[in-house]
PDB file of C-alpha atoms in Angstrom:
ATOM      1  CA  MET A   1      71.254  70.257 123.919  1.00  0.00           C
ATOM      2  CA  THR A   2      74.367  70.448 126.073  1.00  0.00           C
ATOM      3  CA  ARG A   3      76.530  70.817 122.986  1.00  0.00           C
ATOM      4  CA  ARG A   4      74.488  73.777 121.781  1.00  0.00           C
ATOM      5  CA  LEU A   5      74.749  75.699 125.050  1.00  0.00           C
ATOM      6  CA  PRO A   6      78.097  77.404 124.254  1.00  0.00           C
ATOM      7  CA  MET A   7      76.726  78.524 120.891  1.00  0.00           C
ATOM      8  CA  VAL A   8      73.605  79.927 122.489  1.00  0.00           C
ATOM      9  CA  LEU A   9      75.623  81.836 125.089  1.00  0.00           C
ATOM     10  CA  ALA A  10      77.947  83.250 122.434  1.00  0.00           C
ATOM     11  CA  TYR A  11      74.935  84.419 120.426  1.00  0.00           C
ATOM     12  CA  LEU A  12      73.354  86.107 123.431  1.00  0.00           C
ATOM     13  CA  LEU A  13      76.584  87.866 124.347  1.00  0.00           C
ATOM     14  CA  SER A  14      77.153  89.127 120.807  1.00  0.00           C
ATOM     15  CA  ALA A  15      73.560  90.287 120.602  1.00  0.00           C
ATOM     16  CA  SER A  16      73.904  92.292 123.823  1.00  0.00           C
ATOM     17  CA  VAL A  17      77.057  93.952 122.519  1.00  0.00           C
ATOM     18  CA  LEU A  18      75.422  94.830 119.219  1.00  0.00           C
ATOM     19  CA  ALA A  19      72.386  96.179 121.026  1.00  0.00           C
ATOM     20  CA  ARG A  20      74.477  98.596 123.084  1.00  0.00           C
ATOM     21  CA  PRO A  21      74.165 102.079 121.596  1.00  0.00           C
ATOM     22  CA  ALA A  22      77.321 103.745 120.312  1.00  0.00           C
ATOM     23  CA  ALA A  23      78.893 106.232 122.677  1.00  0.00           C
ATOM     24  CA  THR A  24      78.738 109.940 121.974  1.00  0.00           C
ATOM     25  CA  LEU A  25      81.040 112.789 122.904  1.00  0.00           C
ATOM     26  CA  GLU A  26      78.494 113.828 125.521  1.00  0.00           C
ATOM     27  CA  ASP A  27      78.737 110.362 127.051  1.00  0.00           C
ATOM     28  CA  LEU A  28      82.507 110.684 127.245  1.00  0.00           C
ATOM     29  CA  ARG A  29      82.274 114.175 128.737  1.00  0.00           C
ATOM     30  CA  GLY A  30      79.946 112.819 131.402  1.00  0.00           C
ATOM     31  CA  LEU A  31      82.398 110.035 132.235  1.00  0.00           C
ATOM     32  CA  ALA A  32      85.199 112.586 132.463  1.00  0.00           C
ATOM     33  CA  VAL A  33      83.179 114.651 134.952  1.00  0.00           C
ATOM     34  CA  GLN A  34      82.667 111.489 137.004  1.00  0.00           C
ATOM     35  CA  LYS A  35      86.363 110.636 136.630  1.00  0.00           C
ATOM     36  CA  SER A  36      85.381 107.223 135.322  1.00  0.00           C
ATOM     37  CA  TRP A  37      88.594 107.005 133.339  1.00  0.00           C
ATOM     38  CA  ALA A  38      88.644 103.260 132.690  1.00  0.00           C
ATOM     39  CA  GLU A  39      85.101 103.288 131.322  1.00  0.00           C
ATOM     40  CA  LEU A  40      85.831 106.353 129.238  1.00  0.00           C
ATOM     41  CA  LEU A  41      88.768 104.611 127.598  1.00  0.00           C
ATOM     42  CA  GLU A  42      86.665 101.519 127.018  1.00  0.00           C
ATOM     43  CA  ARG A  43      83.793 103.415 125.415  1.00  0.00           C
ATOM     44  CA  ALA A  44      85.926 105.886 123.467  1.00  0.00           C
ATOM     45  CA  GLU A  45      86.516 103.365 120.713  1.00  0.00           C
ATOM     46  CA  ALA A  46      82.767 102.932 120.309  1.00  0.00           C
ATOM     47  CA  LEU A  47      82.606 106.292 118.575  1.00  0.00           C
ATOM     48  CA  PRO A  48      82.673 105.987 114.789  1.00  0.00           C
ATOM     49  CA  PRO A  49      86.093 106.995 113.389  1.00  0.00           C
ATOM     50  CA  THR A  50      84.531 109.889 111.493  1.00  0.00           C
ATOM     51  CA  THR A  51      83.446 111.523 114.766  1.00  0.00           C
ATOM     52  CA  ARG A  52      86.762 111.201 116.589  1.00  0.00           C
ATOM     53  CA  SER A  53      87.540 114.887 116.729  1.00  0.00           C
ATOM     54  CA  ASP A  54      90.135 116.895 118.624  1.00  0.00           C
ATOM     55  CA  THR A  55      87.709 116.914 121.535  1.00  0.00           C
ATOM     56  CA  TRP A  56      87.602 113.111 121.486  1.00  0.00           C
ATOM     57  CA  ARG A  57      91.406 112.934 121.479  1.00  0.00           C
ATOM     58  CA  ALA A  58      91.588 115.428 124.341  1.00  0.00           C
ATOM     59  CA  LEU A  59      89.174 113.338 126.437  1.00  0.00           C
ATOM     60  CA  VAL A  60      91.099 110.133 125.716  1.00  0.00           C
ATOM     61  CA  THR A  61      94.378 111.845 126.571  1.00  0.00           C
ATOM     62  CA  GLU A  62      92.968 113.147 129.849  1.00  0.00           C
ATOM     63  CA  ALA A  63      91.639 109.697 130.754  1.00  0.00           C
ATOM     64  CA  ALA A  64      94.838 107.860 129.814  1.00  0.00           C
ATOM     65  CA  THR A  65      96.978 110.322 131.770  1.00  0.00           C
ATOM     66  CA  ALA A  66      94.740 110.085 134.829  1.00  0.00           C
ATOM     67  CA  GLU A  67      94.703 106.282 134.690  1.00  0.00           C
ATOM     68  CA  VAL A  68      98.495 106.163 134.771  1.00  0.00           C
ATOM     69  CA  GLU A  69      98.886 108.893 137.406  1.00  0.00           C
ATOM     70  CA  SER A  70      96.194 107.733 139.815  1.00  0.00           C
ATOM     71  CA  ALA A  71      97.069 104.034 139.987  1.00  0.00           C
ATOM     72  CA  THR A  72      97.581 103.051 143.618  1.00  0.00           C
ATOM     73  CA  VAL A  73      97.118  99.274 143.609  1.00  0.00           C
ATOM     74  CA  LEU A  74     100.515  97.584 143.838  1.00  0.00           C
ATOM     75  CA  ASP A  75     101.128  94.214 142.252  1.00  0.00           C
ATOM     76  CA  ASP A  76     103.940  92.285 143.905  1.00  0.00           C
ATOM     77  CA  LYS A  77     103.741  89.619 141.215  1.00  0.00           C
ATOM     78  CA  ASP A  78     104.505  92.157 138.507  1.00  0.00           C
ATOM     79  CA  PRO A  79     106.132  95.378 139.756  1.00  0.00           C
ATOM     80  CA  PHE A  80     105.872  96.788 136.225  1.00  0.00           C
ATOM     81  CA  ALA A  81     102.129  96.226 135.872  1.00  0.00           C
ATOM     82  CA  MET A  82     101.317  99.926 135.553  1.00  0.00           C
ATOM     83  CA  ALA A  83     104.241 100.618 133.241  1.00  0.00           C
ATOM     84  CA  ARG A  84     102.916  97.860 131.000  1.00  0.00           C
ATOM     85  CA  LYS A  85      99.477  99.439 131.080  1.00  0.00           C
ATOM     86  CA  ALA A  86     100.908 102.822 130.147  1.00  0.00           C
ATOM     87  CA  ARG A  87     102.769 101.288 127.240  1.00  0.00           C
ATOM     88  CA  ALA A  88      99.635  99.460 126.090  1.00  0.00           C
ATOM     89  CA  LEU A  89      97.685 102.728 126.139  1.00  0.00           C
ATOM     90  CA  GLY A  90     100.396 104.395 124.070  1.00  0.00           C
ATOM     91  CA  GLN A  91     100.178 101.612 121.508  1.00  0.00           C
ATOM     92  CA  ARG A  92      96.370 101.665 121.518  1.00  0.00           C
ATOM     93  CA  TYR A  93      96.169 105.425 120.962  1.00  0.00           C
ATOM     94  CA  ALA A  94      99.102 106.464 118.793  1.00  0.00           C
ATOM     95  CA  PHE A  95      98.422 110.190 119.264  1.00  0.00           C
ATOM     96  CA  LEU A  96      99.439 109.893 122.923  1.00  0.00           C
ATOM     97  CA  ALA A  97     103.047 109.861 121.693  1.00  0.00           C
ATOM     98  CA  THR A  98     102.731 113.628 121.196  1.00  0.00           C
ATOM     99  CA  ALA A  99     100.879 114.362 124.450  1.00  0.00           C
ATOM    100  CA  PRO A 100     103.379 115.875 126.941  1.00  0.00           C
ATOM    101  CA  GLY A 101     101.156 115.236 129.966  1.00  0.00           C
ATOM    102  CA  PHE A 102     100.736 111.563 129.192  1.00  0.00           C
ATOM    103  CA  LEU A 103     104.425 111.097 128.390  1.00  0.00           C
ATOM    104  CA  SER A 104     105.403 112.718 131.666  1.00  0.00           C
ATOM    105  CA  ALA A 105     103.004 110.475 133.611  1.00  0.00           C
ATOM    106  CA  ARG A 106     104.217 107.404 131.716  1.00  0.00           C
ATOM    107  CA  ASP A 107     107.877 108.153 132.412  1.00  0.00           C
ATOM    108  CA  ALA A 108     107.220 108.871 136.100  1.00  0.00           C
ATOM    109  CA  ARG A 109     105.287 105.613 136.444  1.00  0.00           C
ATOM    110  CA  GLY A 110     108.114 103.674 134.832  1.00  0.00           C
ATOM    111  CA  LEU A 111     110.592 105.077 137.361  1.00  0.00           C
ATOM    112  CA  LYS A 112     108.301 104.183 140.269  1.00  0.00           C
ATOM    113  CA  ASP A 113     107.892 100.656 138.957  1.00  0.00           C
ATOM    114  CA  LEU A 114     111.658 100.293 138.502  1.00  0.00           C
ATOM    115  CA  GLU A 115     112.225 101.487 142.063  1.00  0.00           C
ATOM    116  CA  ARG A 116     109.661  98.996 143.368  1.00  0.00           C
ATOM    117  CA  CYS A 117     111.185  96.135 141.398  1.00  0.00           C
ATOM    118  CA  LEU A 118     114.630  96.924 142.800  1.00  0.00           C
ATOM    119  CA  ALA A 119     113.216  97.176 146.332  1.00  0.00           C
ATOM    120  CA  LEU A 120     111.668  93.729 145.927  1.00  0.00           C
ATOM    121  CA  GLU A 121     115.079  92.481 144.736  1.00  0.00           C
ATOM    122  CA  ARG A 122     113.604  90.886 141.644  1.00  0.00           C
ATOM    123  CA  SER A 123     115.760  89.679 138.794  1.00  0.00           C
ATOM    124  CA  GLY A 124     115.597  91.332 135.388  1.00  0.00           C
ATOM    125  CA  CYS A 125     114.464  94.740 136.678  1.00  0.00           C
ATOM    126  CA  ILE A 126     116.787  96.702 134.403  1.00  0.00           C
ATOM    127  CA  ASP A 127     116.078  94.662 131.278  1.00  0.00           C
ATOM    128  CA  THR A 128     112.322  94.876 131.838  1.00  0.00           C
ATOM    129  CA  TYR A 129     112.513  98.606 132.416  1.00  0.00           C
ATOM    130  CA  ARG A 130     114.513  99.150 129.247  1.00  0.00           C
ATOM    131  CA  GLU A 131     111.999  97.099 127.291  1.00  0.00           C
ATOM    132  CA  LEU A 132     109.053  99.121 128.580  1.00  0.00           C
ATOM    133  CA  ALA A 133     110.700 102.541 128.666  1.00  0.00           C
ATOM    134  CA  GLY A 134     112.804 102.414 125.513  1.00  0.00           C
ATOM    135  CA  ASP A 135     111.336 105.683 124.234  1.00  0.00           C
ATOM    136  CA  ALA A 136     111.448 107.531 127.544  1.00  0.00           C
ATOM    137  CA  SER A 137     113.148 110.914 127.645  1.00  0.00           C
ATOM    138  CA  ALA A 138     116.899 111.195 128.178  1.00  0.00           C
ATOM    139  CA  GLU A 139     116.326 112.857 131.551  1.00  0.00           C
ATOM    140  CA  THR A 140     114.116 109.960 132.630  1.00  0.00           C
ATOM    141  CA  MET A 141     116.764 107.437 131.588  1.00  0.00           C
ATOM    142  CA  LEU A 142     119.356 109.423 133.509  1.00  0.00           C
ATOM    143  CA  GLN A 143     117.182 109.320 136.632  1.00  0.00           C
ATOM    144  CA  ALA A 144     116.731 105.566 136.177  1.00  0.00           C
ATOM    145  CA  ALA A 145     120.490 105.105 135.854  1.00  0.00           C
ATOM    146  CA  ARG A 146     121.130 107.066 139.043  1.00  0.00           C
ATOM    147  CA  LEU A 147     118.470 105.022 140.813  1.00  0.00           C
ATOM    148  CA  VAL A 148     120.136 101.746 139.825  1.00  0.00           C
ATOM    149  CA  LYS A 149     123.627 103.017 140.603  1.00  0.00           C
ATOM    150  CA  ARG A 150     122.665 103.884 144.192  1.00  0.00           C
ATOM    151  CA  GLY A 151     122.183 100.237 145.102  1.00  0.00           C
ATOM    152  CA  HIS A 152     124.557  98.436 142.729  1.00  0.00           C
ATOM    153  CA  PHE A 153     128.056  98.535 141.338  1.00  0.00           C
ATOM    154  CA  ALA A 154     128.353 101.553 139.061  1.00  0.00           C
ATOM    155  CA  TYR A 155     128.740  99.505 135.870  1.00  0.00           C
ATOM    156  CA  VAL A 156     125.337  97.837 136.415  1.00  0.00           C
ATOM    157  CA  ALA A 157     123.673 101.102 135.419  1.00  0.00           C
ATOM    158  CA  MET A 158     125.777 101.430 132.253  1.00  0.00           C
ATOM    159  CA  PRO A 159     123.012 100.400 129.790  1.00  0.00           C
ATOM    160  CA  LEU A 160     120.708 103.052 131.201  1.00  0.00           C
ATOM    161  CA  PHE A 161     123.413 105.717 131.067  1.00  0.00           C
ATOM    162  CA  ALA A 162     124.079 104.722 127.446  1.00  0.00           C
ATOM    163  CA  SER A 163     120.375 105.190 126.646  1.00  0.00           C
ATOM    164  CA  ALA A 164     120.402 108.595 128.347  1.00  0.00           C
ATOM    165  CA  VAL A 165     123.405 109.737 126.323  1.00  0.00           C
ATOM    166  CA  ARG A 166     121.953 108.670 122.963  1.00  0.00           C
ATOM    167  CA  GLY A 167     125.038 109.142 120.848  1.00  0.00           C
ATOM    168  CA  GLY A 168     126.379 112.102 122.791  1.00  0.00           C
ATOM    169  CA  LYS A 169     123.540 114.386 121.717  1.00  0.00           C
ATOM    170  CA  GLU A 170     122.245 114.900 125.243  1.00  0.00           C
ATOM    171  CA  ALA A 171     124.641 117.418 126.768  1.00  0.00           C
ATOM    172  CA  GLY A 172     122.993 117.285 130.181  1.00  0.00           C
ATOM    173  CA  ALA A 173     123.499 113.551 130.501  1.00  0.00           C
ATOM    174  CA  CYS A 174     127.076 113.826 129.270  1.00  0.00           C
ATOM    175  CA  LYS A 175     127.964 116.171 132.135  1.00  0.00           C
ATOM    176  CA  ASP A 176     126.571 113.890 134.828  1.00  0.00           C
ATOM    177  CA  GLU A 177     129.240 112.870 137.334  1.00  0.00           C
ATOM    178  CA  ALA A 178     127.597 109.485 137.932  1.00  0.00           C
ATOM    179  CA  LEU A 179     127.979 108.710 134.231  1.00  0.00           C
ATOM    180  CA  ALA A 180     131.756 109.185 134.406  1.00  0.00           C
ATOM    181  CA  GLU A 181     131.917 106.823 137.386  1.00  0.00           C
ATOM    182  CA  ALA A 182     129.906 104.192 135.520  1.00  0.00           C
ATOM    183  CA  VAL A 183     132.101 104.478 132.426  1.00  0.00           C
ATOM    184  CA  LEU A 184     135.226 104.060 134.515  1.00  0.00           C
ATOM    185  CA  ALA A 185     133.783 100.975 136.216  1.00  0.00           C
ATOM    186  CA  ALA A 186     132.617  99.490 132.899  1.00  0.00           C
ATOM    187  CA  ARG A 187     136.142  99.629 131.472  1.00  0.00           C
ATOM    188  CA  ASP A 188     137.134  96.808 133.812  1.00  0.00           C
ATOM    189  CA  LEU A 189     134.458  94.467 132.502  1.00  0.00           C
ATOM    190  CA  PRO A 190     135.455  91.586 130.220  1.00  0.00           C
ATOM    191  CA  ALA A 191     134.803  92.168 126.542  1.00  0.00           C
ATOM    192  CA  PRO A 192     131.874  89.701 126.266  1.00  0.00           C
ATOM    193  CA  ASP A 193     129.882  91.703 128.817  1.00  0.00           C
ATOM    194  CA  ALA A 194     127.363  93.849 126.940  1.00  0.00           C
ATOM    195  CA  ARG A 195     127.660  96.559 129.580  1.00  0.00           C
ATOM    196  CA  ALA A 196     131.224  97.154 128.443  1.00  0.00           C
ATOM    197  CA  GLY A 197     129.836  98.936 125.405  1.00  0.00           C
ATOM    198  CA  ASP A 198     129.200  98.585 121.701  1.00  0.00           C
ATOM    199  CA  ARG A 199     132.110  96.754 120.174  1.00  0.00           C
ATOM    200  CA  SER A 200     130.861  96.887 116.605  1.00  0.00           C
ATOM    201  CA  SER A 201     133.660  99.275 115.646  1.00  0.00           C
ATOM    202  CA  PRO A 202     137.217  99.856 116.929  1.00  0.00           C
ATOM    203  CA  SER A 203     137.713 102.498 119.590  1.00  0.00           C
ATOM    204  CA  ALA A 204     138.632 105.872 118.242  1.00  0.00           C
ATOM    205  CA  THR A 205     138.697 107.675 121.557  1.00  0.00           C
ATOM    206  CA  THR A 206     140.907 105.599 123.827  1.00  0.00           C
ATOM    207  CA  PRO A 207     144.659 105.298 123.194  1.00  0.00           C
ATOM    208  CA  PRO A 208     145.908 101.675 123.224  1.00  0.00           C
ATOM    209  CA  SER A 209     148.165 102.470 126.185  1.00  0.00           C
ATOM    210  CA  ARG A 210     145.121 103.309 128.276  1.00  0.00           C
ATOM    211  CA  ARG A 211     142.874 100.437 127.334  1.00  0.00           C
ATOM    212  CA  GLY A 212     144.133  98.305 130.196  1.00  0.00           C
ATOM    213  CA  PRO A 213     144.783  94.559 130.250  1.00  0.00           C
ATOM    214  CA  ALA A 214     143.486  92.278 127.539  1.00  0.00           C
ATOM    215  CA  ARG A 215     140.645  91.152 129.754  1.00  0.00           C
ATOM    216  CA  ARG A 216     139.033  94.555 129.476  1.00  0.00           C
ATOM    217  CA  SER A 217     136.603  95.594 126.763  1.00  0.00           C
ATOM    218  CA  ALA A 218     138.329  96.243 123.428  1.00  0.00           C
ATOM    219  CA  SER A 219     136.360  99.443 123.038  1.00  0.00           C
ATOM    220  CA  PRO A 220     134.829 101.808 125.574  1.00  0.00           C
ATOM    221  CA  PRO A 221     131.124 101.976 126.401  1.00  0.00           C
ATOM    222  CA  ARG A 222     128.851 103.980 124.144  1.00  0.00           C
ATOM    223  CA  ALA A 223     128.820 106.722 126.769  1.00  0.00           C
ATOM    224  CA  TRP A 224     132.320 107.615 125.517  1.00  0.00           C
ATOM    225  CA  ALA A 225     130.442 109.339 122.708  1.00  0.00           C
ATOM    226  CA  CYS A 226     130.346 112.238 125.185  1.00  0.00           C
ATOM    227  CA  PRO A 227     133.618 114.156 124.712  1.00  0.00           C
ATOM    228  CA  SER A 228     133.475 115.545 128.246  1.00  0.00           C
ATOM    229  CA  THR A 229     133.025 112.078 129.727  1.00  0.00           C
ATOM    230  CA  ALA A 230     135.868 110.698 127.649  1.00  0.00           C
ATOM    231  CA  ARG A 231     138.222 113.447 128.839  1.00  0.00           C
ATOM    232  CA  SER A 232     137.159 113.111 132.472  1.00  0.00           C
ATOM    233  CA  THR A 233     137.541 109.338 132.495  1.00  0.00           C
ATOM    234  CA  ALA A 234     140.839 109.388 130.623  1.00  0.00           C
ATOM    235  CA  THR A 235     142.205 111.782 133.235  1.00  0.00           C
ATOM    236  CA  ARG A 236     141.170 109.453 136.047  1.00  0.00           C
ATOM    237  CA  VAL A 237     142.727 106.450 134.340  1.00  0.00           C
ATOM    238  CA  SER A 238     146.037 108.261 133.824  1.00  0.00           C
ATOM    239  CA  ARG A 239     146.350 109.118 137.524  1.00  0.00           C
TER     240      ARG A 239
END
């Protein structure tokens, strides 16, 4: 009898789930009025795929955005708990990738979590942030880089500046003064340090006479893809 108990419990649980009526759009609207966002997201997937209309997507988007924006419980064990939740929601509902409101809330939450992680002086804050916010906007990455630079050596923020630049296509990031300072600091890093830049191809922007001692990186950081940054930094080096 004891051996059968787990099987009996599993049967009862599955039966209760099956007995629960499928949610309707009216149910989801009611949950939205009540601001029961977590329950709305849980029950949204109970609607048959054929009835998941634009209205359904709008309700899910509203709930997901509110869940990320309204989170107030802080988790000292995992400063990035809410950023992880936002990422999970984006993976669960692919259409959120085109929802400006959700993306804005997700990016803002990631910055808050990064700031909290740095304040707690945890290790791996930057790597974790980059993992969770890899598709954040260039402006968000630039804000994250500035945030890191305020409390660390300039070169520590180099990976975030490189993400903000994205091949030199983001003119706003390229003109940022903090980026030039980070690039200049990164030039003094030893070549094996990943923050010194992408060394997959020889430098085409820095004359050999200005590359510094052999201990420096053989090629400049990816942020040198910005012509304005390259000129500004080269001028500083020549002084």
